[in-house]
PDB file of C-alpha atoms in Angstrom:
ATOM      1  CA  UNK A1128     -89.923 -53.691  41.905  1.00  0.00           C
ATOM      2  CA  UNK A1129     -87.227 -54.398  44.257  1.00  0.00           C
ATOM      3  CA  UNK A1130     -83.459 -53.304  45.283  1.00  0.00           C
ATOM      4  CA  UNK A1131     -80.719 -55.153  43.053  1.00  0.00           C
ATOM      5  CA  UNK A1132     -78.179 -57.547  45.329  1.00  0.00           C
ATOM      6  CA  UNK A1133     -74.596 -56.679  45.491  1.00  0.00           C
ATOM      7  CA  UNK A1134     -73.985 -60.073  42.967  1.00  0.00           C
ATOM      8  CA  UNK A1135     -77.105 -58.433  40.532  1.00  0.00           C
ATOM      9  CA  UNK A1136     -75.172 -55.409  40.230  1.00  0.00           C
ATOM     10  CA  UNK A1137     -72.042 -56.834  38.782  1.00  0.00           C
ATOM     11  CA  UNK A1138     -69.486 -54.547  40.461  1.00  0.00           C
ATOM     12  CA  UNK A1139     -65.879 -55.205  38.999  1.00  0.00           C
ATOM     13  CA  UNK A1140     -62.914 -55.531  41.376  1.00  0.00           C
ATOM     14  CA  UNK A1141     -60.072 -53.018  41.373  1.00  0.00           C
ATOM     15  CA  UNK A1142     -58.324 -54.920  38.610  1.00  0.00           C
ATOM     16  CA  UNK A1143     -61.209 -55.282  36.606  1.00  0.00           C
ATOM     17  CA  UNK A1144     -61.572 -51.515  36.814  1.00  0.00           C
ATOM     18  CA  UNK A1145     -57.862 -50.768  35.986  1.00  0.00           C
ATOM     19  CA  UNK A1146     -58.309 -53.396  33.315  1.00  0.00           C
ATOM     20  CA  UNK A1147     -61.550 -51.678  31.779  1.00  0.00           C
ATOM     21  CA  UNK A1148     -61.588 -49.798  28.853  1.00  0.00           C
ATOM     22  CA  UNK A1149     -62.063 -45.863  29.880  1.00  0.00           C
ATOM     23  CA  UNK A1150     -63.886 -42.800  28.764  1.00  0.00           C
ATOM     24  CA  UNK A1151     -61.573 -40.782  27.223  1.00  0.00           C
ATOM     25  CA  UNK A1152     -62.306 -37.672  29.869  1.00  0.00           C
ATOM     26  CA  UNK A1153     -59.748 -36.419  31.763  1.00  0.00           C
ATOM     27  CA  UNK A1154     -61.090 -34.244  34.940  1.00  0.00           C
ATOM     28  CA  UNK A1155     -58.287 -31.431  36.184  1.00  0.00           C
ATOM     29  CA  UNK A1156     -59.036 -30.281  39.608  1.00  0.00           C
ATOM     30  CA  UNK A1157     -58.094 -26.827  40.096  1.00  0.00           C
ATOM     31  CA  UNK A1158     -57.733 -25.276  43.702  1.00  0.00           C
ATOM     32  CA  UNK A1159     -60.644 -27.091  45.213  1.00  0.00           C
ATOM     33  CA  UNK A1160     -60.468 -26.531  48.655  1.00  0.00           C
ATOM     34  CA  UNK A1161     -62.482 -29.592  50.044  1.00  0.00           C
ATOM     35  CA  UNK A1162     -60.710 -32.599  50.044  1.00  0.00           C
ATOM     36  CA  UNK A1163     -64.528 -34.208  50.426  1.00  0.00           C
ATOM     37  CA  UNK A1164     -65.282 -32.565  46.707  1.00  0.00           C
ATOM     38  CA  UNK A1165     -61.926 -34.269  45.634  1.00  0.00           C
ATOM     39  CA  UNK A1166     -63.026 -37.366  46.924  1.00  0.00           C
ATOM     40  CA  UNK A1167     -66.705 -37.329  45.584  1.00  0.00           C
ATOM     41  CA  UNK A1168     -65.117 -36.572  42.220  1.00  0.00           C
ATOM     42  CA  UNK A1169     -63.263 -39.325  42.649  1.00  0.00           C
ATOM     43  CA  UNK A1170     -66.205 -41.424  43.003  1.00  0.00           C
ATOM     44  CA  UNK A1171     -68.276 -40.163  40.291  1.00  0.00           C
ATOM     45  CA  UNK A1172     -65.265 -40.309  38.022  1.00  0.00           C
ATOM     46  CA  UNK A1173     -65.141 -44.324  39.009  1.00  0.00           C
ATOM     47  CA  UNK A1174     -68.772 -44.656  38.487  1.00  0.00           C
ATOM     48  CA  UNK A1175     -68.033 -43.223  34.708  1.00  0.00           C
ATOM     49  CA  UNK A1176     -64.796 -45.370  33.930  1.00  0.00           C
ATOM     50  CA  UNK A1177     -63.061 -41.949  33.677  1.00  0.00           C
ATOM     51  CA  UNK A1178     -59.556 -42.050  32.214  1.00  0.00           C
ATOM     52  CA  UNK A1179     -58.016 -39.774  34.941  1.00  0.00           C
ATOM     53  CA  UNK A1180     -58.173 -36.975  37.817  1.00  0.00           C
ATOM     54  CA  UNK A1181     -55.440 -34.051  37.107  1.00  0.00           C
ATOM     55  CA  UNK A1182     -55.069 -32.691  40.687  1.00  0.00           C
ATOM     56  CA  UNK A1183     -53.665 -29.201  40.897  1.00  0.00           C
ATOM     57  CA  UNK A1184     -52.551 -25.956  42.947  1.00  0.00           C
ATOM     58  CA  UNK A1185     -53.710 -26.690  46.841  1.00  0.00           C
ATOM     59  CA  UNK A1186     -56.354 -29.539  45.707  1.00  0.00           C
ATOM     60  CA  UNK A1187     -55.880 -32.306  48.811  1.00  0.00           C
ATOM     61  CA  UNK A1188     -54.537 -35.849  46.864  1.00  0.00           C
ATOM     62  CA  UNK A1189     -54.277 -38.939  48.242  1.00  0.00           C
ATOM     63  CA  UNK A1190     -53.910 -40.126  50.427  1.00  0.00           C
ATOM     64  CA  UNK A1191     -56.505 -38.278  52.744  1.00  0.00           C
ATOM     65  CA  UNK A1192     -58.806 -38.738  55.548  1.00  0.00           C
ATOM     66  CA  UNK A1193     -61.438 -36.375  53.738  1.00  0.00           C
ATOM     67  CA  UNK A1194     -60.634 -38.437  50.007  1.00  0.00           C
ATOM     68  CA  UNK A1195     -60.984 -41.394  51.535  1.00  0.00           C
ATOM     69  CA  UNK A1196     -64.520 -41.129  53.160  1.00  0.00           C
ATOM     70  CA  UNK A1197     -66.291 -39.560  50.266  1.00  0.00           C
ATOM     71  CA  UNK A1198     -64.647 -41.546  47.232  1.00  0.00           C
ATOM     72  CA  UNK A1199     -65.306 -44.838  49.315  1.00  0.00           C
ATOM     73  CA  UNK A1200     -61.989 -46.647  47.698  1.00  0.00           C
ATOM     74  CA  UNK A1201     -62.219 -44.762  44.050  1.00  0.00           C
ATOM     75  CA  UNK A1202     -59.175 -43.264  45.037  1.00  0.00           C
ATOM     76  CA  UNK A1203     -57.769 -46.520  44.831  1.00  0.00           C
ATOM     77  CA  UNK A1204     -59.177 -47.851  41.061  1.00  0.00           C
ATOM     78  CA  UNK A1205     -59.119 -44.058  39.431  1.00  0.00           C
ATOM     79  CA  UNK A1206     -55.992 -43.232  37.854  1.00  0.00           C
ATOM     80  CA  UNK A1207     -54.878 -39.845  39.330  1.00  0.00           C
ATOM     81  CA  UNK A1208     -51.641 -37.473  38.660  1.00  0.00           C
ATOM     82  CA  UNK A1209     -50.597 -33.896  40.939  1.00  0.00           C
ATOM     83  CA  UNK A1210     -49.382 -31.061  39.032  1.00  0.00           C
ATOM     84  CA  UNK A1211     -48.137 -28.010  40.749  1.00  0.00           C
ATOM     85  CA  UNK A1212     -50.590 -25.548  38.543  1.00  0.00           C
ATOM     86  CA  UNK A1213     -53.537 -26.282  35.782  1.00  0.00           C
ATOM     87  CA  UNK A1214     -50.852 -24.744  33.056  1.00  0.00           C
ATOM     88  CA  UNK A1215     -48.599 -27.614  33.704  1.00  0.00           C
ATOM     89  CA  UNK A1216     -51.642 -30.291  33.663  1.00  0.00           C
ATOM     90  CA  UNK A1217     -52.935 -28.276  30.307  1.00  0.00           C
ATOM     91  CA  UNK A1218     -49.842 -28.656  28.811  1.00  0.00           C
ATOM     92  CA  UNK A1219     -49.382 -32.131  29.123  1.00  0.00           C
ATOM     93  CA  UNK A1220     -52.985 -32.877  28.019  1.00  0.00           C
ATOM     94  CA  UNK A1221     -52.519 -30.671  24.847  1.00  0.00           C
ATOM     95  CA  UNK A1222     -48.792 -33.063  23.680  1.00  0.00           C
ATOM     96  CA  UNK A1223     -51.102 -36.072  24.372  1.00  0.00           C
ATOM     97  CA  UNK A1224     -53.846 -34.831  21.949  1.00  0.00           C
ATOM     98  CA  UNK A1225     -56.740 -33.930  24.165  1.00  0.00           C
ATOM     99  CA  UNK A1226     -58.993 -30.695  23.559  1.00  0.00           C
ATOM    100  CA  UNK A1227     -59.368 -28.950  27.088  1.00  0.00           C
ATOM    101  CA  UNK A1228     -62.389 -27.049  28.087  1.00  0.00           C
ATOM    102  CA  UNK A1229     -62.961 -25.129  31.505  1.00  0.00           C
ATOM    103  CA  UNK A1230     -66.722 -25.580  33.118  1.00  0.00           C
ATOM    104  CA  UNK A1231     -67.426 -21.874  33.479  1.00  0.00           C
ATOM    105  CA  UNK A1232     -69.852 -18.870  32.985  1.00  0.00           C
ATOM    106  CA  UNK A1233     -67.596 -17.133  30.649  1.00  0.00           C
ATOM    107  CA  UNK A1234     -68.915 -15.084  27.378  1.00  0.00           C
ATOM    108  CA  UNK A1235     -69.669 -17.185  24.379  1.00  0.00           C
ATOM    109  CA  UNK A1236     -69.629 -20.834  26.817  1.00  0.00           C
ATOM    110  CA  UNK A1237     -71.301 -23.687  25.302  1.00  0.00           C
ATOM    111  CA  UNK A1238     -74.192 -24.886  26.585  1.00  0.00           C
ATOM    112  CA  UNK A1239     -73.806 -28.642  27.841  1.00  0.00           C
ATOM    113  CA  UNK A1240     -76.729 -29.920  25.564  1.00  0.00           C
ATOM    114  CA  UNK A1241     -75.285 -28.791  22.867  1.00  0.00           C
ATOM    115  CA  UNK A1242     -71.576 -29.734  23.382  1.00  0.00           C
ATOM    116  CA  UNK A1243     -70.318 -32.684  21.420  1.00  0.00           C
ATOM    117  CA  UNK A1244     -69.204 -34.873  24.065  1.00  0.00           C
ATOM    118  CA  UNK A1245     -68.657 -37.665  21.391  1.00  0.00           C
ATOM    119  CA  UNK A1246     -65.676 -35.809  20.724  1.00  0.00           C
ATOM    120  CA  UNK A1247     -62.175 -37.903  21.485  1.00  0.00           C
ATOM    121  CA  UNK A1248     -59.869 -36.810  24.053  1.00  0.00           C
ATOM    122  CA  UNK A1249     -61.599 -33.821  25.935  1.00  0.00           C
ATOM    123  CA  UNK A1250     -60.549 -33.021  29.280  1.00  0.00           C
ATOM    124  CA  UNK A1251     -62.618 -30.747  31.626  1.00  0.00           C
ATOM    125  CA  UNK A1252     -61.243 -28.336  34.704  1.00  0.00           C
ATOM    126  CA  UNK A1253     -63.435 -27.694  36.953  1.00  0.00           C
ATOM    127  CA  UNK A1254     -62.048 -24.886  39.609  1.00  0.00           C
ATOM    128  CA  UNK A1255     -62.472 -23.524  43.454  1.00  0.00           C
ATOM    129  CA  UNK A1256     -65.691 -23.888  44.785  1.00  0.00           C
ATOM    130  CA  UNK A1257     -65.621 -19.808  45.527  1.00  0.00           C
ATOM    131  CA  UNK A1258     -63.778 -18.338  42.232  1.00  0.00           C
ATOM    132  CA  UNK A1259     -64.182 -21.197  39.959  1.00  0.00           C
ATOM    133  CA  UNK A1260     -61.916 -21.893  37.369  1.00  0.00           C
ATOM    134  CA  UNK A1261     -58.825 -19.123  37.065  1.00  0.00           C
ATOM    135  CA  UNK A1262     -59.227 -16.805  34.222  1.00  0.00           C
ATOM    136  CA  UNK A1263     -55.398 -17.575  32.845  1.00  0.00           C
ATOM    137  CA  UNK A1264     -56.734 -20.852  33.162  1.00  0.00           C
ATOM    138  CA  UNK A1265     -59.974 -20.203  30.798  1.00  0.00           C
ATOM    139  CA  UNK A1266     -57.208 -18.404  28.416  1.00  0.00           C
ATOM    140  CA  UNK A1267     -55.420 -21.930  27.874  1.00  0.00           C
ATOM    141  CA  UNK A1268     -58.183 -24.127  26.937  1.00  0.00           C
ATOM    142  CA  UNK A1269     -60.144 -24.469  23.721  1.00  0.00           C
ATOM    143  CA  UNK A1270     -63.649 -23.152  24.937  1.00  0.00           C
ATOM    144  CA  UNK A1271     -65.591 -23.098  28.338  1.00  0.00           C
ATOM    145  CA  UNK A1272     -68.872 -25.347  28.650  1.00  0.00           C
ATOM    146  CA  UNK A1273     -71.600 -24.019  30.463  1.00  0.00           C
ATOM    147  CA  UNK A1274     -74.080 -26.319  32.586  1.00  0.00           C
ATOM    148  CA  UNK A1275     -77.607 -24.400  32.166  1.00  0.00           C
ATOM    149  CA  UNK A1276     -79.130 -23.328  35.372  1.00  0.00           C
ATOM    150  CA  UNK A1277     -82.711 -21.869  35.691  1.00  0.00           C
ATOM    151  CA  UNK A1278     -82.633 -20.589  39.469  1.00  0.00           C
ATOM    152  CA  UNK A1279     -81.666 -18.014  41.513  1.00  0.00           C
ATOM    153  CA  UNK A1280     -78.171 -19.620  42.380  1.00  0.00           C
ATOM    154  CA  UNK A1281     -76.392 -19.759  39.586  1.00  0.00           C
ATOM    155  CA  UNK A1282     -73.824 -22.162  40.572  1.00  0.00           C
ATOM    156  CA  UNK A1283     -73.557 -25.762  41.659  1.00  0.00           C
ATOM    157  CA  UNK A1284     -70.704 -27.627  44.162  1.00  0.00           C
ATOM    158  CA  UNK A1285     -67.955 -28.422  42.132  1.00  0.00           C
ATOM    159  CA  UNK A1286     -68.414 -32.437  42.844  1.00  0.00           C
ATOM    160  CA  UNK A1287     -72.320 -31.823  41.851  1.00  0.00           C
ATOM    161  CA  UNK A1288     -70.989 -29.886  38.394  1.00  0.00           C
ATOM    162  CA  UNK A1289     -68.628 -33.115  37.988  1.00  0.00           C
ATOM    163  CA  UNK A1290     -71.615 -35.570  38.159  1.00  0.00           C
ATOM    164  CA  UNK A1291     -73.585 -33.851  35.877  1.00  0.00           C
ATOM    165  CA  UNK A1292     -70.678 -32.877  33.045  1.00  0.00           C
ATOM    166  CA  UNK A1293     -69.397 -36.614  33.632  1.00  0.00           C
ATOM    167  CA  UNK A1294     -72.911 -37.987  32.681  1.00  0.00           C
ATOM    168  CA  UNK A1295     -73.115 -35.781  29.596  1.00  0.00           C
ATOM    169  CA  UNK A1296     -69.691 -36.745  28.579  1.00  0.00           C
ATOM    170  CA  UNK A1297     -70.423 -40.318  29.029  1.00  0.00           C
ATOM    171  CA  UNK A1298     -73.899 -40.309  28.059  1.00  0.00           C
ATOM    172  CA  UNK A1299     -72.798 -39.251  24.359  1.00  0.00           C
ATOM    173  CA  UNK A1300     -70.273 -42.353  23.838  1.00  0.00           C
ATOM    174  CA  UNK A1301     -73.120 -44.656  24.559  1.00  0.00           C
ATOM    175  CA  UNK A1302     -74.424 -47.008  21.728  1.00  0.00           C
TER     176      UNK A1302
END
């Protein structure tokens, strides 16, 4: 077994990325305080060929020192849009036909393994690393999705949540 080379691992450029076909996931980013989860979300959502990042509320953009040295360029090749609040960014997603779920602990969530993630257009907000995602937030979208968690922390960094809803979301358009 050995490493893969940089040619082995067929990387496409930046206009090969923006030229890819996408997942269609949108992330919103709701009050997240570290501009280094921001950027690591970034990342992941380049990794995934995510359609978009929604930034909202106090969430750093780019450009940013912080961005910039976690999403190692993603912030570059992911398509990314600021909106003052999540309401705004919900709105638009709901005129452009996408179903909008909050990753929370809220009553009657659905677990990840059993969300259909095949689903077209689903966008997911993820919220402050503290309070999560704002209740009148969790009011305007169509259901909350749970990720499972057996330990005593029952909670994850919001760029950690983001890797492991992103998979899930991907994982179920696969052939």
């Amino acid at each position: 077994m050995r490493k893969l080379s940089m040619e082995e691992l067929n990387r496409k450029s930046v206009d090969e990325f923006k030229q890819s076909p996408k997942t269609p996931v949108i992330v919103v980013l709701e009050n997240i305080r570290s501009a280094y989860n921001v950027g690591s979300v970034f990342r992941t959502a380049d990794a995934f060929l995510v359609n978009a990042i929604y930034i909202c509320g106090y969430s750093a953009k780019p450009p940013h020192k912080e961005i910039k040295k976690t999403a190692l360029g993603a912030e570059e090749t992911v398509s990314w849009r600021h909106f003052k609040t999540a309401a705004e960014a919900i709105a638009e997603l709901r005129a452009t036909g996408y179903k909008v779920y909050a990753i929370e602990q809220v009553k009657d969530s659905i677990s990840l393994e059993k969300f259909d993630a095949a689903e077209n257009k689903i966008a997911v907000v993820f919220g402050n690393e503290v309070t999560g995602v704002e209740q009148s937030t969790i009011h305007l979208c169509d259901g909350s999705i749970e990720i499972p968690q057996l330990g005593m922390k029952h909670s994850l960094n919001i760029a950690t949540a983001a890797g492991v809803v992103l998979w899930e979301m991907v994982r179920a358009r696969m052939p």
